């Protein structure tokens, strides 16, 4: 028995962004933030699976999906975080899900407005890796000619 595909949830403009929401459901809410070159429809299958647990809202980040480009041209993580905060101010506190770029945006939202975030779920977030890496140093050292160290053939 194969399940029918889950249809995309209807969408509407909330402030300056387009949002797809599950039909009215539980009082608990979740906001889903897509990655670079994604859209709210990236989340519709998961929203369908969780519709009996949370009312879901998937945002089209500014300039993606059906959301218009940001008026100020700001496509930074901070700019996207402001859009998500605007949605959360409309929906109220919610569980926040973020994938890739959406993960970085979700972290920024949680750090900036923790009172709006009930929990944070990150899926392959695009976060900076601040651990020192020695590989590039070894490659650079290997590129130094041997004679620079005083070694001479023969």
PDB file of C-alpha atoms in Angstrom:
ATOM      1  CA  UNK A   1       0.000   0.000   0.000  1.00  0.00           C
ATOM      2  CA  UNK A   2       1.523   3.305  -1.071  1.00  0.00           C
ATOM      3  CA  UNK A   3       0.581   6.527   0.595  1.00  0.00           C
ATOM      4  CA  UNK A   4      -0.629   9.412  -1.497  1.00  0.00           C
ATOM      5  CA  UNK A   5       1.798  12.347  -1.737  1.00  0.00           C
ATOM      6  CA  UNK A   6       1.212  15.024   0.839  1.00  0.00           C
ATOM      7  CA  UNK A   7      -0.057  18.170  -0.906  1.00  0.00           C
ATOM      8  CA  UNK A   8       1.670  21.488  -0.415  1.00  0.00           C
ATOM      9  CA  UNK A   9      -0.040  23.388   2.348  1.00  0.00           C
ATOM     10  CA  UNK A  10      -1.798  26.594   1.320  1.00  0.00           C
ATOM     11  CA  UNK A  11       0.221  29.775   1.548  1.00  0.00           C
ATOM     12  CA  UNK A  12      -0.377  33.417   2.351  1.00  0.00           C
ATOM     13  CA  UNK A  13       1.600  36.585   2.880  1.00  0.00           C
ATOM     14  CA  UNK A  14       2.395  37.377   6.493  1.00  0.00           C
ATOM     15  CA  UNK A  15       4.095  40.741   6.575  1.00  0.00           C
ATOM     16  CA  UNK A  16       6.711  40.739   3.820  1.00  0.00           C
ATOM     17  CA  UNK A  17       7.082  36.949   3.471  1.00  0.00           C
ATOM     18  CA  UNK A  18       5.057  34.096   2.026  1.00  0.00           C
ATOM     19  CA  UNK A  19       4.254  31.322   4.506  1.00  0.00           C
ATOM     20  CA  UNK A  20       2.730  27.873   3.987  1.00  0.00           C
ATOM     21  CA  UNK A  21       0.854  26.575   7.034  1.00  0.00           C
ATOM     22  CA  UNK A  22      -0.773  23.310   7.960  1.00  0.00           C
ATOM     23  CA  UNK A  23      -4.516  23.469   8.537  1.00  0.00           C
ATOM     24  CA  UNK A  24      -5.561  24.534  12.027  1.00  0.00           C
ATOM     25  CA  UNK A  25      -4.251  22.004  14.467  1.00  0.00           C
ATOM     26  CA  UNK A  26      -2.559  21.765  17.848  1.00  0.00           C
ATOM     27  CA  UNK A  27      -1.765  24.855  19.882  1.00  0.00           C
ATOM     28  CA  UNK A  28       1.969  24.026  19.747  1.00  0.00           C
ATOM     29  CA  UNK A  29       3.543  25.719  16.734  1.00  0.00           C
ATOM     30  CA  UNK A  30       6.625  25.081  14.639  1.00  0.00           C
ATOM     31  CA  UNK A  31       8.363  27.337  12.122  1.00  0.00           C
ATOM     32  CA  UNK A  32      10.423  25.736   9.355  1.00  0.00           C
ATOM     33  CA  UNK A  33      13.275  27.632   7.638  1.00  0.00           C
ATOM     34  CA  UNK A  34      14.665  26.350   4.330  1.00  0.00           C
ATOM     35  CA  UNK A  35      18.212  26.466   3.010  1.00  0.00           C
ATOM     36  CA  UNK A  36      19.866  28.379   0.181  1.00  0.00           C
ATOM     37  CA  UNK A  37      17.912  28.087  -3.091  1.00  0.00           C
ATOM     38  CA  UNK A  38      15.115  26.335  -1.193  1.00  0.00           C
ATOM     39  CA  UNK A  39      11.532  27.249  -0.422  1.00  0.00           C
ATOM     40  CA  UNK A  40       8.776  26.513   2.069  1.00  0.00           C
ATOM     41  CA  UNK A  41       7.762  23.486   0.008  1.00  0.00           C
ATOM     42  CA  UNK A  42      10.987  21.768   1.137  1.00  0.00           C
ATOM     43  CA  UNK A  43       9.186  21.174   4.423  1.00  0.00           C
ATOM     44  CA  UNK A  44       5.674  20.090   3.394  1.00  0.00           C
ATOM     45  CA  UNK A  45       6.269  16.341   3.817  1.00  0.00           C
ATOM     46  CA  UNK A  46       7.656  16.788   7.342  1.00  0.00           C
ATOM     47  CA  UNK A  47       4.879  19.249   8.166  1.00  0.00           C
ATOM     48  CA  UNK A  48       2.375  16.592   7.093  1.00  0.00           C
ATOM     49  CA  UNK A  49       3.994  14.021   9.382  1.00  0.00           C
ATOM     50  CA  UNK A  50       3.914  16.447  12.342  1.00  0.00           C
ATOM     51  CA  UNK A  51       0.471  18.020  11.712  1.00  0.00           C
ATOM     52  CA  UNK A  52      -1.091  16.169  14.666  1.00  0.00           C
ATOM     53  CA  UNK A  53       1.710  17.344  16.984  1.00  0.00           C
ATOM     54  CA  UNK A  54       2.303  20.966  15.916  1.00  0.00           C
ATOM     55  CA  UNK A  55       0.726  23.543  13.660  1.00  0.00           C
ATOM     56  CA  UNK A  56       3.476  24.163  11.135  1.00  0.00           C
ATOM     57  CA  UNK A  57       4.491  27.330   9.320  1.00  0.00           C
ATOM     58  CA  UNK A  58       7.134  27.113   6.580  1.00  0.00           C
ATOM     59  CA  UNK A  59       8.530  30.450   5.485  1.00  0.00           C
ATOM     60  CA  UNK A  60       9.746  31.407   2.038  1.00  0.00           C
ATOM     61  CA  UNK A  61      12.752  33.503   3.024  1.00  0.00           C
ATOM     62  CA  UNK A  62      12.932  36.935   1.355  1.00  0.00           C
ATOM     63  CA  UNK A  63      13.603  36.510  -2.353  1.00  0.00           C
ATOM     64  CA  UNK A  64      12.787  32.765  -2.326  1.00  0.00           C
ATOM     65  CA  UNK A  65       9.651  30.864  -3.267  1.00  0.00           C
ATOM     66  CA  UNK A  66       6.731  33.283  -3.362  1.00  0.00           C
ATOM     67  CA  UNK A  67       8.347  35.900  -1.099  1.00  0.00           C
ATOM     68  CA  UNK A  68       9.419  39.078  -2.864  1.00  0.00           C
ATOM     69  CA  UNK A  69      13.010  40.253  -2.751  1.00  0.00           C
ATOM     70  CA  UNK A  70      13.817  42.174   0.417  1.00  0.00           C
ATOM     71  CA  UNK A  71      13.114  45.893  -0.004  1.00  0.00           C
ATOM     72  CA  UNK A  72      16.550  46.743   1.396  1.00  0.00           C
ATOM     73  CA  UNK A  73      18.356  44.089  -0.693  1.00  0.00           C
ATOM     74  CA  UNK A  74      19.611  42.405   2.500  1.00  0.00           C
ATOM     75  CA  UNK A  75      20.079  38.670   1.887  1.00  0.00           C
ATOM     76  CA  UNK A  76      22.362  38.172   4.888  1.00  0.00           C
ATOM     77  CA  UNK A  77      21.736  35.748   7.744  1.00  0.00           C
ATOM     78  CA  UNK A  78      20.798  38.795   9.857  1.00  0.00           C
ATOM     79  CA  UNK A  79      18.309  39.977   7.224  1.00  0.00           C
ATOM     80  CA  UNK A  80      16.693  36.542   6.984  1.00  0.00           C
ATOM     81  CA  UNK A  81      16.628  36.270  10.785  1.00  0.00           C
ATOM     82  CA  UNK A  82      14.644  39.526  10.930  1.00  0.00           C
ATOM     83  CA  UNK A  83      12.084  37.999   8.545  1.00  0.00           C
ATOM     84  CA  UNK A  84      11.770  34.860  10.709  1.00  0.00           C
ATOM     85  CA  UNK A  85      11.470  36.991  13.852  1.00  0.00           C
ATOM     86  CA  UNK A  86       8.656  38.923  12.151  1.00  0.00           C
ATOM     87  CA  UNK A  87       6.851  35.636  11.496  1.00  0.00           C
ATOM     88  CA  UNK A  88       7.404  34.442  15.073  1.00  0.00           C
ATOM     89  CA  UNK A  89       6.057  37.739  16.399  1.00  0.00           C
ATOM     90  CA  UNK A  90       2.916  36.974  14.365  1.00  0.00           C
ATOM     91  CA  UNK A  91       2.570  33.255  15.288  1.00  0.00           C
ATOM     92  CA  UNK A  92       3.909  33.447  18.824  1.00  0.00           C
ATOM     93  CA  UNK A  93       6.684  31.291  20.281  1.00  0.00           C
ATOM     94  CA  UNK A  94       7.359  28.160  18.262  1.00  0.00           C
ATOM     95  CA  UNK A  95       9.666  25.215  17.810  1.00  0.00           C
ATOM     96  CA  UNK A  96      12.185  26.345  15.197  1.00  0.00           C
ATOM     97  CA  UNK A  97      13.537  23.998  12.501  1.00  0.00           C
ATOM     98  CA  UNK A  98      16.343  25.049  10.157  1.00  0.00           C
ATOM     99  CA  UNK A  99      18.178  23.332   7.318  1.00  0.00           C
ATOM    100  CA  UNK A 100      21.503  24.495   5.864  1.00  0.00           C
ATOM    101  CA  UNK A 101      21.296  28.311   5.531  1.00  0.00           C
ATOM    102  CA  UNK A 102      18.013  28.035   7.445  1.00  0.00           C
ATOM    103  CA  UNK A 103      19.979  26.451  10.302  1.00  0.00           C
ATOM    104  CA  UNK A 104      22.288  29.460  10.499  1.00  0.00           C
ATOM    105  CA  UNK A 105      19.242  31.751  10.390  1.00  0.00           C
ATOM    106  CA  UNK A 106      17.513  29.716  13.127  1.00  0.00           C
ATOM    107  CA  UNK A 107      20.595  29.944  15.373  1.00  0.00           C
ATOM    108  CA  UNK A 108      20.664  33.731  14.878  1.00  0.00           C
ATOM    109  CA  UNK A 109      16.953  33.961  15.730  1.00  0.00           C
ATOM    110  CA  UNK A 110      17.386  31.836  18.866  1.00  0.00           C
ATOM    111  CA  UNK A 111      20.379  33.915  19.989  1.00  0.00           C
ATOM    112  CA  UNK A 112      18.630  37.220  19.273  1.00  0.00           C
ATOM    113  CA  UNK A 113      15.106  36.458  20.512  1.00  0.00           C
ATOM    114  CA  UNK A 114      15.247  33.343  22.731  1.00  0.00           C
ATOM    115  CA  UNK A 115      11.788  34.073  24.158  1.00  0.00           C
ATOM    116  CA  UNK A 116      10.295  33.273  20.733  1.00  0.00           C
ATOM    117  CA  UNK A 117      11.991  29.865  20.409  1.00  0.00           C
ATOM    118  CA  UNK A 118      10.640  26.843  22.321  1.00  0.00           C
ATOM    119  CA  UNK A 119      13.211  24.441  20.856  1.00  0.00           C
ATOM    120  CA  UNK A 120      15.770  24.448  18.073  1.00  0.00           C
ATOM    121  CA  UNK A 121      16.228  21.614  15.563  1.00  0.00           C
ATOM    122  CA  UNK A 122      19.105  21.990  13.106  1.00  0.00           C
ATOM    123  CA  UNK A 123      19.559  19.790  10.048  1.00  0.00           C
ATOM    124  CA  UNK A 124      22.999  20.154   8.430  1.00  0.00           C
ATOM    125  CA  UNK A 125      23.248  23.796   9.503  1.00  0.00           C
ATOM    126  CA  UNK A 126      25.563  26.082   7.543  1.00  0.00           C
ATOM    127  CA  UNK A 127      27.530  27.200  10.570  1.00  0.00           C
ATOM    128  CA  UNK A 128      31.150  28.321  10.538  1.00  0.00           C
ATOM    129  CA  UNK A 129      33.665  25.690  11.585  1.00  0.00           C
ATOM    130  CA  UNK A 130      36.085  27.484  13.871  1.00  0.00           C
ATOM    131  CA  UNK A 131      38.296  24.491  14.649  1.00  0.00           C
ATOM    132  CA  UNK A 132      41.881  25.006  13.480  1.00  0.00           C
ATOM    133  CA  UNK A 133      42.778  22.903  10.472  1.00  0.00           C
ATOM    134  CA  UNK A 134      46.349  21.778   9.934  1.00  0.00           C
ATOM    135  CA  UNK A 135      45.904  20.366   6.423  1.00  0.00           C
ATOM    136  CA  UNK A 136      46.455  23.694   4.654  1.00  0.00           C
ATOM    137  CA  UNK A 137      49.555  24.347   6.772  1.00  0.00           C
ATOM    138  CA  UNK A 138      51.030  20.968   5.764  1.00  0.00           C
ATOM    139  CA  UNK A 139      50.316  21.694   2.104  1.00  0.00           C
ATOM    140  CA  UNK A 140      51.964  25.111   2.357  1.00  0.00           C
ATOM    141  CA  UNK A 141      55.008  23.602   4.108  1.00  0.00           C
ATOM    142  CA  UNK A 142      55.303  20.912   1.452  1.00  0.00           C
ATOM    143  CA  UNK A 143      55.400  23.596  -1.237  1.00  0.00           C
ATOM    144  CA  UNK A 144      58.524  25.211   0.231  1.00  0.00           C
ATOM    145  CA  UNK A 145      61.528  24.146  -1.828  1.00  0.00           C
ATOM    146  CA  UNK A 146      63.839  21.760  -0.006  1.00  0.00           C
ATOM    147  CA  UNK A 147      66.863  24.031  -0.515  1.00  0.00           C
ATOM    148  CA  UNK A 148      65.137  26.705   1.581  1.00  0.00           C
ATOM    149  CA  UNK A 149      65.703  24.501   4.602  1.00  0.00           C
ATOM    150  CA  UNK A 150      69.411  24.225   3.853  1.00  0.00           C
ATOM    151  CA  UNK A 151      69.182  20.758   2.337  1.00  0.00           C
ATOM    152  CA  UNK A 152      71.130  20.286  -0.881  1.00  0.00           C
ATOM    153  CA  UNK A 153      71.035  17.261  -3.152  1.00  0.00           C
ATOM    154  CA  UNK A 154      74.049  15.021  -3.418  1.00  0.00           C
TER     155      UNK A 154
END
